[in-house]
PDB file of C-alpha atoms in Angstrom:
ATOM      1  CA  MET A   1      -0.007   0.088   0.113  1.00 42.00           C
ATOM      2  CA  SER A   2       1.089   3.469  -0.959  1.00 50.00           C
ATOM      3  CA  ALA A   3       1.532   6.373   1.387  1.00 58.00           C
ATOM      4  CA  PRO A   4      -0.918   8.941   1.467  1.00 73.00           C
ATOM      5  CA  ASN A   5       0.351  12.406  -0.164  1.00 84.00           C
ATOM      6  CA  ASP A   6      -3.044  14.652   0.894  1.00 95.00           C
ATOM      7  CA  PRO A   7      -1.528  16.446   3.894  1.00 97.00           C
ATOM      8  CA  ALA A   8      -4.736  15.676   6.514  1.00 96.00           C
ATOM      9  CA  ALA A   9      -4.653  12.075   5.325  1.00 96.00           C
ATOM     10  CA  VAL A  10      -0.736  11.707   5.933  1.00 98.00           C
ATOM     11  CA  VAL A  11      -1.452  13.465   9.468  1.00 98.00           C
ATOM     12  CA  ASP A  12      -4.608  10.917  10.144  1.00 97.00           C
ATOM     13  CA  ALA A  13      -2.503   7.891   9.099  1.00 97.00           C
ATOM     14  CA  PHE A  14       0.415   9.035  11.536  1.00 98.00           C
ATOM     15  CA  LEU A  15      -1.836   9.880  14.428  1.00 97.00           C
ATOM     16  CA  ALA A  16      -3.762   6.557  14.006  1.00 98.00           C
ATOM     17  CA  ALA A  17      -0.536   4.726  14.735  1.00 98.00           C
ATOM     18  CA  MET A  18       0.782   6.636  17.605  1.00 97.00           C
ATOM     19  CA  GLU A  19      -2.555   5.992  18.925  1.00 97.00           C
ATOM     20  CA  ALA A  20      -2.289   2.461  18.647  1.00 98.00           C
ATOM     21  CA  LYS A  21       1.156   2.937  19.701  1.00 97.00           C
ATOM     22  CA  ASP A  22       2.434   1.540  16.492  1.00 98.00           C
ATOM     23  CA  TYR A  23       5.806   3.288  16.172  1.00 97.00           C
ATOM     24  CA  ALA A  24       6.845   1.190  13.165  1.00 97.00           C
ATOM     25  CA  ALA A  25       3.741   2.159  11.307  1.00 97.00           C
ATOM     26  CA  ALA A  26       3.990   5.585  12.357  1.00 97.00           C
ATOM     27  CA  ALA A  27       7.764   6.403  11.523  1.00 97.00           C
ATOM     28  CA  PRO A  28       7.318   6.089   7.986  1.00 97.00           C
ATOM     29  CA  PHE A  29       4.847   8.938   7.686  1.00 98.00           C
ATOM     30  CA  VAL A  30       7.888  11.512   9.340  1.00 98.00           C
ATOM     31  CA  ALA A  31      10.695  12.799   7.103  1.00 98.00           C
ATOM     32  CA  GLU A  32      14.433  12.164   7.911  1.00 98.00           C
ATOM     33  CA  ASP A  33      14.602  15.927   8.377  1.00 98.00           C
ATOM     34  CA  CYS A  34      11.302  16.680  10.213  1.00 98.00           C
ATOM     35  CA  HIS A  35      11.391  18.644  13.256  1.00 97.00           C
ATOM     36  CA  TYR A  36       9.142  17.971  16.253  1.00 96.00           C
ATOM     37  CA  GLU A  37       8.930  20.064  19.059  1.00 95.00           C
ATOM     38  CA  ASN A  38       6.554  19.784  21.895  1.00 90.00           C
ATOM     39  CA  MET A  39       5.979  23.149  23.116  1.00 91.00           C
ATOM     40  CA  ASN A  40       6.229  22.262  26.900  1.00 83.00           C
ATOM     41  CA  ALA A  41       9.834  21.839  26.556  1.00 78.00           C
ATOM     42  CA  PRO A  42      10.336  24.846  23.606  1.00 74.00           C
ATOM     43  CA  GLY A  43      14.035  24.728  22.328  1.00 80.00           C
ATOM     44  CA  MET A  44      14.065  20.834  22.379  1.00 88.00           C
ATOM     45  CA  VAL A  45      13.906  19.806  18.851  1.00 94.00           C
ATOM     46  CA  HIS A  46      13.485  16.051  17.976  1.00 96.00           C
ATOM     47  CA  VAL A  47      14.913  15.346  14.265  1.00 98.00           C
ATOM     48  CA  GLY A  48      13.624  12.540  11.995  1.00 98.00           C
ATOM     49  CA  PRO A  49      11.365   9.490  12.878  1.00 98.00           C
ATOM     50  CA  ALA A  50      14.191   8.357  15.651  1.00 97.00           C
ATOM     51  CA  GLY A  51      13.891  11.739  17.146  1.00 96.00           C
ATOM     52  CA  VAL A  52       9.882  11.799  16.776  1.00 96.00           C
ATOM     53  CA  VAL A  53       9.561   8.223  18.163  1.00 94.00           C
ATOM     54  CA  GLY A  54      12.393   8.204  20.701  1.00 93.00           C
ATOM     55  CA  PHE A  55      10.749  11.355  22.354  1.00 92.00           C
ATOM     56  CA  LEU A  56       7.102   9.904  22.136  1.00 92.00           C
ATOM     57  CA  GLU A  57       7.634   6.573  22.921  1.00 93.00           C
ATOM     58  CA  PRO A  58       8.414   6.951  26.375  1.00 92.00           C
ATOM     59  CA  PHE A  59       5.718   9.299  27.104  1.00 88.00           C
ATOM     60  CA  PHE A  60       3.033   6.831  25.602  1.00 93.00           C
ATOM     61  CA  ALA A  61       4.970   3.754  27.446  1.00 94.00           C
ATOM     62  CA  PRO A  62       2.858   3.808  31.093  1.00 94.00           C
ATOM     63  CA  ILE A  63      -0.473   4.526  29.012  1.00 95.00           C
ATOM     64  CA  ALA A  64      -2.300   1.094  28.507  1.00 96.00           C
ATOM     65  CA  LYS A  65      -4.554   2.868  25.763  1.00 97.00           C
ATOM     66  CA  ASN A  66      -4.774   6.143  23.658  1.00 97.00           C
ATOM     67  CA  GLU A  67      -7.731   7.826  21.994  1.00 98.00           C
ATOM     68  CA  PHE A  68      -7.111  10.473  19.940  1.00 98.00           C
ATOM     69  CA  HIS A  69     -10.350  12.889  18.927  1.00 98.00           C
ATOM     70  CA  VAL A  70     -10.107  15.458  16.228  1.00 98.00           C
ATOM     71  CA  LEU A  71     -12.175  18.278  17.354  1.00 98.00           C
ATOM     72  CA  ARG A  72     -11.086  20.769  14.574  1.00 98.00           C
ATOM     73  CA  ARG A  73      -9.196  20.534  11.705  1.00 98.00           C
ATOM     74  CA  ALA A  74      -8.009  23.551   9.152  1.00 98.00           C
ATOM     75  CA  VAL A  75      -5.402  22.415   6.216  1.00 98.00           C
ATOM     76  CA  ALA A  76      -3.914  25.145   4.111  1.00 98.00           C
ATOM     77  CA  GLY A  77      -1.818  23.723   1.353  1.00 96.00           C
ATOM     78  CA  PRO A  78       0.741  21.598   3.145  1.00 98.00           C
ATOM     79  CA  VAL A  79      -0.077  22.462   6.696  1.00 98.00           C
ATOM     80  CA  VAL A  80      -2.718  21.017   8.910  1.00 98.00           C
ATOM     81  CA  PHE A  81      -3.775  22.493  12.270  1.00 98.00           C
ATOM     82  CA  MET A  82      -5.520  20.189  14.587  1.00 98.00           C
ATOM     83  CA  GLU A  83      -7.361  20.724  17.805  1.00 98.00           C
ATOM     84  CA  ARG A  84      -7.643  17.373  19.489  1.00 98.00           C
ATOM     85  CA  LEU A  85      -8.791  15.882  22.731  1.00 98.00           C
ATOM     86  CA  ASP A  86      -6.234  13.110  23.561  1.00 97.00           C
ATOM     87  CA  ARG A  87      -7.764  10.573  26.295  1.00 97.00           C
ATOM     88  CA  HIS A  88      -4.805   8.298  27.756  1.00 96.00           C
ATOM     89  CA  LEU A  89      -5.963   5.445  30.022  1.00 96.00           C
ATOM     90  CA  PHE A  90      -3.406   5.111  32.842  1.00 93.00           C
ATOM     91  CA  GLY A  91      -4.018   1.701  34.385  1.00 91.00           C
ATOM     92  CA  SER A  92      -7.764   1.832  35.399  1.00 93.00           C
ATOM     93  CA  LYS A  93      -8.011   5.974  34.999  1.00 93.00           C
ATOM     94  CA  TRP A  94      -8.814   8.033  31.913  1.00 95.00           C
ATOM     95  CA  VAL A  95      -7.052  11.340  31.540  1.00 95.00           C
ATOM     96  CA  GLU A  96      -8.285  13.963  28.747  1.00 96.00           C
ATOM     97  CA  LEU A  97      -5.619  16.327  27.635  1.00 95.00           C
ATOM     98  CA  PRO A  98      -6.888  19.097  25.202  1.00 97.00           C
ATOM     99  CA  VAL A  99      -3.941  19.340  22.562  1.00 97.00           C
ATOM    100  CA  THR A 100      -3.395  21.458  19.259  1.00 97.00           C
ATOM    101  CA  GLY A 101      -0.995  20.218  16.683  1.00 97.00           C
ATOM    102  CA  VAL A 102       0.666  21.662  13.873  1.00 98.00           C
ATOM    103  CA  PHE A 103       2.010  19.576  11.083  1.00 99.00           C
ATOM    104  CA  GLU A 104       3.441  20.478   7.572  1.00 98.00           C
ATOM    105  CA  VAL A 105       3.658  17.748   4.834  1.00 98.00           C
ATOM    106  CA  ARG A 106       5.781  17.521   2.056  1.00 97.00           C
ATOM    107  CA  ASP A 107       5.945  14.510  -0.453  1.00 96.00           C
ATOM    108  CA  GLY A 108       3.393  12.353   1.710  1.00 96.00           C
ATOM    109  CA  LYS A 109       6.031  13.079   4.654  1.00 98.00           C
ATOM    110  CA  ILE A 110       5.631  15.058   7.695  1.00 98.00           C
ATOM    111  CA  VAL A 111       8.503  17.640   8.080  1.00 98.00           C
ATOM    112  CA  PHE A 112       7.308  19.908  10.566  1.00 98.00           C
ATOM    113  CA  TYR A 113       5.357  19.037  14.007  1.00 97.00           C
ATOM    114  CA  ARG A 114       4.541  20.914  16.941  1.00 96.00           C
ATOM    115  CA  ASP A 115       2.114  20.111  20.026  1.00 95.00           C
ATOM    116  CA  TYR A 116       0.838  22.794  22.270  1.00 95.00           C
ATOM    117  CA  PHE A 117      -0.755  21.558  25.613  1.00 93.00           C
ATOM    118  CA  ASP A 118      -0.952  22.432  29.319  1.00 91.00           C
ATOM    119  CA  ALA A 119       0.763  20.032  30.864  1.00 87.00           C
ATOM    120  CA  GLN A 120      -0.601  20.561  34.205  1.00 90.00           C
ATOM    121  CA  VAL A 121      -4.205  19.456  33.207  1.00 91.00           C
ATOM    122  CA  LEU A 122      -2.334  16.033  32.708  1.00 85.00           C
ATOM    123  CA  THR A 123      -0.530  16.214  35.986  1.00 88.00           C
ATOM    124  CA  ALA A 124      -3.885  17.448  37.851  1.00 92.00           C
ATOM    125  CA  GLN A 125      -5.794  14.770  36.756  1.00 90.00           C
ATOM    126  CA  LEU A 126      -3.464  11.907  37.471  1.00 86.00           C
ATOM    127  CA  ALA A 127      -2.868  13.612  41.211  1.00 88.00           C
ATOM    128  CA  GLY A 128      -6.575  13.748  41.658  1.00 73.00           C
TER     129      GLY A 128
END
């Protein structure tokens, strides 16, 4: 099966693989020169599939299940803006994290990716 070239379809396929914690399926959607930045740690840029997966896999490791719900999406050429509600199952407790993601896609691969969220929303739910 060939990779999609439509920016929204590429991002959807990447997120579906990440939701399932299938990093081998997610990595091919990430360009070798992709720059990923989690805006809770601005300035820490993770490059390429190994950098993106290397950062996100440990974050998702304690999570039994993920659900990524897309609330709104805007596409402008190669750029995809996505407002999501990411749900994570830690043990028997679901937590919800509002996230805004910005992606840029070139030739069927993500070349730029940023996630914006308030980490205190997550930690407060885990503590409560």
